[in-house]
Amino acid sequence: MEKYKIAVIPGDGIGTEVIAEGVKVLEKIAHIDGSFAFSFDYFPWGCEYYCKTGKVMDDDGLERLSKFDAIYLGAVGAPNVPDHISLRDLLIKIRQGFDQYVNLRPVKLLAGAPCPIKNINREDINMVVIRENSEGEYAGAGDWLYKGKEQEVVLQTSVFSRKGTERIIRYAYELARHENKTITSISKGNALNYSMVFWDEVFSEVGKEYPDVKQYTYLVDAAAMFFVKDPARFQVVVTSNLFGDILTDLGAAIAGGMGLAAGANINPEKKYPSMFEPIHGSAPDIAGKGIANPMASIWSAAQMLEFFGKKEWSNKIIRAIEKVLTEKTVLTADFGGKASTKAVGEEIIRQLSLLC
Ligand SMILES: NC(=O)c1ccc[n+]([C@@H]2O[C@H](COP(=O)([O-])OP(=O)(O)OC[C@H]3O[C@@H](n4cnc5c(N)ncnc54)[C@H](O)[C@@H]3O)[C@@H](O)[C@H]2O)c1
């Protein structure tokens, strides 16, 4: 029997609540399928851990995580810990340390999901955003000079290496070719005259190897407008770390909201474990109430199954979520319902069982 070792980092706030439901879904699937199993090892890292120990993650964290097949993460962040500490010392440390250079975020309006855009055809919102995840604007390069003095200066340097830029763009081209879709590069070459001019050049150079893939380029400001006005333009999108971060929250807003937005941080070479997570944060405003929507974390579990080559199970999870969304009887408050996180998780498992 195949066995997948999963490192679970529930994190803070609603992270712990939604991840519990995702784990139950994975366990249920392994039980129904019978040909594979999961083992789950839990790590208590996050802001609460930081308050107790002074560390968001243990010093040997990456070494311990490297033994797993995948990482399943809830969310990190708490009002009493500066966000740049929790983000950099856990999330970005894992993404960069494990060279998870692909951040794959589906923006797809599922059947039954609410959409704030009027008169939209559901199938017009169906793209996948490939966000560069290892360098760019989030490389962490810079300096803070003359702190507190009159001549204070801060530098935040974007890093775009040829290797890093080429590999993410190539990944997106391969995906577009494989799925017979168009590709759109989103950049800002008119204002960022080094990094984004370089990005555009690499996109065009690599594109010569993919004459069969229809290619588009947009400035990020125009792209943000078209995400809302005409999302059907986008199928496979490739963009930088910062732009991808922002655009995928916009993508979440047009495709059901933060409770329904999943993301995978992938090391395609499988040299290191990949990490799967809902893209939302720890939501301190609703944490501890048991009312968070677990659909995003369950969708990210579906991404994990797809990564393990179990596409059929991944599709079944999405269909089960769609069933719950269309029946509208068991929904959390963000979708106008009164159900708890747990009840929605149980309902998705029930629908999953009916599909089998
Ligand atoms: N990947 C991560 O771990 C991650 C991502 C984003 C933010 N954060 C951190 O999370 C904390 C809160 O950040 P924020 O408030 O900007 O973003 P957030 O995503 O936590 O919340 C934004 C809004 O969306 C709602 N929301 C989010 N997820 C939901 C869900 N599953 N169900 C229902 N409603 C949901 C929240 O209630 C809130 O109103 C901060 O400390 C931030 O740094 C972490």
PDB file of N, CA and C in Angstrom, residues 45 61 95 124 154 182 202 208 301:
ATOM      1  N   TRP A  45       3.941  25.038  15.156  1.00  0.00           N
ATOM      2  CA  TRP A  45       4.562  26.314  14.844  1.00  0.00           C
ATOM      3  C   TRP A  45       3.542  27.386  14.469  1.00  0.00           C
ATOM      4  N   GLY A  61      13.618  23.209  11.755  1.00  0.00           N
ATOM      5  CA  GLY A  61      12.303  22.990  11.138  1.00  0.00           C
ATOM      6  C   GLY A  61      12.377  22.442   9.722  1.00  0.00           C
ATOM      7  N   ARG A  95       8.788  28.189   1.754  1.00  0.00           N
ATOM      8  CA  ARG A  95       8.696  28.324   0.291  1.00  0.00           C
ATOM      9  C   ARG A  95      10.081  28.458  -0.338  1.00  0.00           C
ATOM     10  N   ASP A 124     -16.750  31.685 -17.538  1.00  0.00           N
ATOM     11  CA  ASP A 124     -15.813  32.757 -17.905  1.00  0.00           C
ATOM     12  C   ASP A 124     -14.758  33.001 -16.823  1.00  0.00           C
ATOM     13  N   VAL A 154      15.257  53.357   3.398  1.00  0.00           N
ATOM     14  CA  VAL A 154      15.021  51.908   3.306  1.00  0.00           C
ATOM     15  C   VAL A 154      15.113  51.467   1.849  1.00  0.00           C
ATOM     16  N   THR A 182      -4.523  29.289 -23.440  1.00  0.00           N
ATOM     17  CA  THR A 182      -3.709  30.465 -23.748  1.00  0.00           C
ATOM     18  C   THR A 182      -2.848  30.789 -22.519  1.00  0.00           C
ATOM     19  N   VAL A 202      12.181  37.652 -21.241  1.00  0.00           N
ATOM     20  CA  VAL A 202      12.259  36.202 -21.016  1.00  0.00           C
ATOM     21  C   VAL A 202      10.961  35.533 -21.465  1.00  0.00           C
ATOM     22  N   LYS A 208       9.111  31.553 -27.810  1.00  0.00           N
ATOM     23  CA  LYS A 208       9.490  31.090 -29.170  1.00  0.00           C
ATOM     24  C   LYS A 208       9.502  29.565 -29.250  1.00  0.00           C
ATOM     25  N   ALA A 301      -6.361  20.456  -0.200  1.00  0.00           N
ATOM     26  CA  ALA A 301      -6.109  19.016  -0.024  1.00  0.00           C
ATOM     27  C   ALA A 301      -6.316  18.302  -1.358  1.00  0.00           C
TER      28      ALA A 301
END
